[in-house]
PDB file of C-alpha atoms in Angstrom:
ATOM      1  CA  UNK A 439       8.597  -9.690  19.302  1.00  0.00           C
ATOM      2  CA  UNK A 440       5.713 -10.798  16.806  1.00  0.00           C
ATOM      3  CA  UNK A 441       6.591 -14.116  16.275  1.00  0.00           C
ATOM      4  CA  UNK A 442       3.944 -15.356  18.278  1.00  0.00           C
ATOM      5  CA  UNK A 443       1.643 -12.865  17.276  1.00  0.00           C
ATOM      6  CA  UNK A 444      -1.660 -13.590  14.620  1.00  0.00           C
ATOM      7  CA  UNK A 445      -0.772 -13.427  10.859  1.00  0.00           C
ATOM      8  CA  UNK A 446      -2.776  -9.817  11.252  1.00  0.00           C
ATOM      9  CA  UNK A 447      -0.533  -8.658  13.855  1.00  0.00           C
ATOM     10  CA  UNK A 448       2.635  -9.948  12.202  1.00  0.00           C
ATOM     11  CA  UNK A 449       1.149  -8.336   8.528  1.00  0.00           C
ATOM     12  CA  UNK A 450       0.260  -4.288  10.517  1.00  0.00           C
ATOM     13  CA  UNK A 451       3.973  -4.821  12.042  1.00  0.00           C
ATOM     14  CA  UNK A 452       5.413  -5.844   8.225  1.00  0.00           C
ATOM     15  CA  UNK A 453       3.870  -2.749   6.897  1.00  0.00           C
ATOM     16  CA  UNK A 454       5.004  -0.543   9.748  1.00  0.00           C
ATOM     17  CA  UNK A 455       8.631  -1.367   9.265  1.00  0.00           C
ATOM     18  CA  UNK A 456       8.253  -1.315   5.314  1.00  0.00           C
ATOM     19  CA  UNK A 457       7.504   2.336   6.317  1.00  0.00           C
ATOM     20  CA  UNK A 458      10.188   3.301   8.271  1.00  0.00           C
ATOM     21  CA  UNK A 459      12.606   1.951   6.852  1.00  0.00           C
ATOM     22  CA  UNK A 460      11.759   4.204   3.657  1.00  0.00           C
ATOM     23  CA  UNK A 461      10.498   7.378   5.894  1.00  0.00           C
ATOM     24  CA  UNK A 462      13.391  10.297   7.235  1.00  0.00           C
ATOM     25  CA  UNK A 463      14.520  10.461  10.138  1.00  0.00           C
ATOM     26  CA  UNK A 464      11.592  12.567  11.208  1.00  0.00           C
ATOM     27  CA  UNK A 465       9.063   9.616   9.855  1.00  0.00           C
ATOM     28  CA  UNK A 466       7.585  11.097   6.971  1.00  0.00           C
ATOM     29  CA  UNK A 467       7.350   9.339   3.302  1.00  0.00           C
ATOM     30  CA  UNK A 468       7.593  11.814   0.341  1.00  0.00           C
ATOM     31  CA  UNK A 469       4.879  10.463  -1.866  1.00  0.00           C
ATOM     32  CA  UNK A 470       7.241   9.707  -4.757  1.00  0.00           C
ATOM     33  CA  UNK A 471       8.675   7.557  -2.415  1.00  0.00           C
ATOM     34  CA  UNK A 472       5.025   6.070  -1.333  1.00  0.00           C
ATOM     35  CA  UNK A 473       4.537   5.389  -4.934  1.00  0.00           C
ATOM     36  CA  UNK A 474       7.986   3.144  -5.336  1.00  0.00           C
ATOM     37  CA  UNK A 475       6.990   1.208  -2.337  1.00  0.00           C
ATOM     38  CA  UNK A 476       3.561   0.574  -3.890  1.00  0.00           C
ATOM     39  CA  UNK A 477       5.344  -0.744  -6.936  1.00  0.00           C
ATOM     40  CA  UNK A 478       7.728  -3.239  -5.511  1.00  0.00           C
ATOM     41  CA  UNK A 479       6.248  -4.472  -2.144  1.00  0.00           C
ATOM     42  CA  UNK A 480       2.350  -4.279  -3.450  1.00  0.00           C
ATOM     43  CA  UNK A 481       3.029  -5.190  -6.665  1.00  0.00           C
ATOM     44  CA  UNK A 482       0.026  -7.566  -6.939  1.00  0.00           C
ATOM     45  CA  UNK A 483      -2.404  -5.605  -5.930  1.00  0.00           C
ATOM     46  CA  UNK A 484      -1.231  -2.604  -7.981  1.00  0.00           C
ATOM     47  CA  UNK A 485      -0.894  -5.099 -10.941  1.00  0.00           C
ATOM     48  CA  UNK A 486      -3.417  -4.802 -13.844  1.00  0.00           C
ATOM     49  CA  UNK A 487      -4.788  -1.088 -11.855  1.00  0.00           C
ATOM     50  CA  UNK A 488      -3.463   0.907 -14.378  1.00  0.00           C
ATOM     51  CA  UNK A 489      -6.563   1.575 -16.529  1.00  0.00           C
ATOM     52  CA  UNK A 490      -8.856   2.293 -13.376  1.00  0.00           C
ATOM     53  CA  UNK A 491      -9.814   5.895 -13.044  1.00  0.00           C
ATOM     54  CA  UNK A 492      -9.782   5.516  -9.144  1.00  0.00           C
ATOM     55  CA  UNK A 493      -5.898   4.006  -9.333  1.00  0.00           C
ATOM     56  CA  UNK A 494      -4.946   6.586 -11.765  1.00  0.00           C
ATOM     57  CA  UNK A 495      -6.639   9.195  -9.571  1.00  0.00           C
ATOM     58  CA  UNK A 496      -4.302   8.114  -6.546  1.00  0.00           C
ATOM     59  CA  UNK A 497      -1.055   7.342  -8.184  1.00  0.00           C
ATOM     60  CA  UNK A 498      -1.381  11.481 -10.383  1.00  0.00           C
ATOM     61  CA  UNK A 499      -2.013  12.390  -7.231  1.00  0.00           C
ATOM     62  CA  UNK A 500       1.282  10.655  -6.057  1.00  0.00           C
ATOM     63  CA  UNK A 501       3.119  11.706  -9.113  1.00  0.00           C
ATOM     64  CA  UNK A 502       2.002  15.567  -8.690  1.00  0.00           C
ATOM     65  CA  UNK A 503       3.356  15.642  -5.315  1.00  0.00           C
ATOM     66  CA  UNK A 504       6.032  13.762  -5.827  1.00  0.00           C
ATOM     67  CA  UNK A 505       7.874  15.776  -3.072  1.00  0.00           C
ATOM     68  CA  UNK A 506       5.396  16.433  -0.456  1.00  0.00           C
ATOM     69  CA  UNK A 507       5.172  14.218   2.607  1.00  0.00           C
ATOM     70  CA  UNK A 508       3.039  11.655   4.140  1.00  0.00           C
ATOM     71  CA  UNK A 509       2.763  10.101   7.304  1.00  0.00           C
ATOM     72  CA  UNK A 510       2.340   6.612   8.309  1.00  0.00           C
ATOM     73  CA  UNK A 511      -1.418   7.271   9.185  1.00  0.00           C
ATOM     74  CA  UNK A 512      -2.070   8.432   5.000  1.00  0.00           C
ATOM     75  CA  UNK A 513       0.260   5.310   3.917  1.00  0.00           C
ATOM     76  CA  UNK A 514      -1.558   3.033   5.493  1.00  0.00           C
ATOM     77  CA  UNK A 515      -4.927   4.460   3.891  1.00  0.00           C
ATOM     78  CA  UNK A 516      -3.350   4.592   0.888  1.00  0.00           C
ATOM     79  CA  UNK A 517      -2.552   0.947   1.066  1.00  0.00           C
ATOM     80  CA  UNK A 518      -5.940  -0.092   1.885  1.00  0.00           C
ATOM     81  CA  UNK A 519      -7.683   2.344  -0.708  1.00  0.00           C
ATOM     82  CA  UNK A 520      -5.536   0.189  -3.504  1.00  0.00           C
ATOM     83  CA  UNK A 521      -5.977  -3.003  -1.385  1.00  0.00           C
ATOM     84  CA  UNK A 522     -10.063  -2.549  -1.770  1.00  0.00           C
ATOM     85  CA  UNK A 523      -9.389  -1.524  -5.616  1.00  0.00           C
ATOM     86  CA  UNK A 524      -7.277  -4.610  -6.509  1.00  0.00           C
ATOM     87  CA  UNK A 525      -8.224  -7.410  -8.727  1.00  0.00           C
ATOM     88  CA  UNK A 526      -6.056  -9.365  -6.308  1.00  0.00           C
ATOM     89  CA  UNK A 527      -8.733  -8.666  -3.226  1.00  0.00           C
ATOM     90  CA  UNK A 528     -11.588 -10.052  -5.131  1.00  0.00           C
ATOM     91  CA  UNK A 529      -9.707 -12.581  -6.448  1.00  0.00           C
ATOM     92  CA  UNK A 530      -9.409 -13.831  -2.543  1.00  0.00           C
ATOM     93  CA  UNK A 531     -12.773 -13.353  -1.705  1.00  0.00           C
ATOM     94  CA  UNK A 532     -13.710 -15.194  -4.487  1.00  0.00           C
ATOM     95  CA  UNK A 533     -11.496 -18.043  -3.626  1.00  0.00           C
ATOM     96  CA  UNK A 534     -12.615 -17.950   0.214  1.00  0.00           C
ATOM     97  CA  UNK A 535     -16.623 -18.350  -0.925  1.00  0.00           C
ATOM     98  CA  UNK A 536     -15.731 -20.949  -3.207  1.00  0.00           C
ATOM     99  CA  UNK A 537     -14.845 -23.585  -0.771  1.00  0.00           C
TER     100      UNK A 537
END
């Protein structure tokens, strides 16, 4: 249905069904779960994170509630709170003021 759409629209749809397809059946994402996702479909914006109180702060936080739920809403801010973090995202903007 996206294939027409902008690479923003096709990128929010990516995420969405990277989502459910790890949620249950009632759409909720344990945050254990959350954390695997961020590890091996953001892996290069998590990469290099590790010593960054900020990152550390989110990913205890997923640790400690390992079990506990999220919905798409708190994925998604998740996802742009390491996004913003990333070395990745400057790296970008860097590269897109340098031409």
């Amino acid at each position: 249905a996206l294939r027409k759409g902008s690479e923003l629209e096709r990128a929010f749809a990516t995420a969405a069904l990277v989502y459910r397809d790890a949620a249950d059946a009632r759409g909720r994402l344990r945050r254990g779960d959350a954390r695997r996702l961020l590890h091996t479909q953001f892996l290069r914006f998590v990469q290099g994170q590790e010593n960054k109180p900020k990152y550390q702060e989110i990913i205890s936080t997923l640790d400690e509630e390992s079990e506990s739920k999220m919905d798409f809403e708190d994925f998604m801010i998740l996802l742009v709170s390491v996004a913003l973090m990333s070395d990745l995202l400057r790296e970008i903007r860097d590269a897109k003021t340098t031409k």
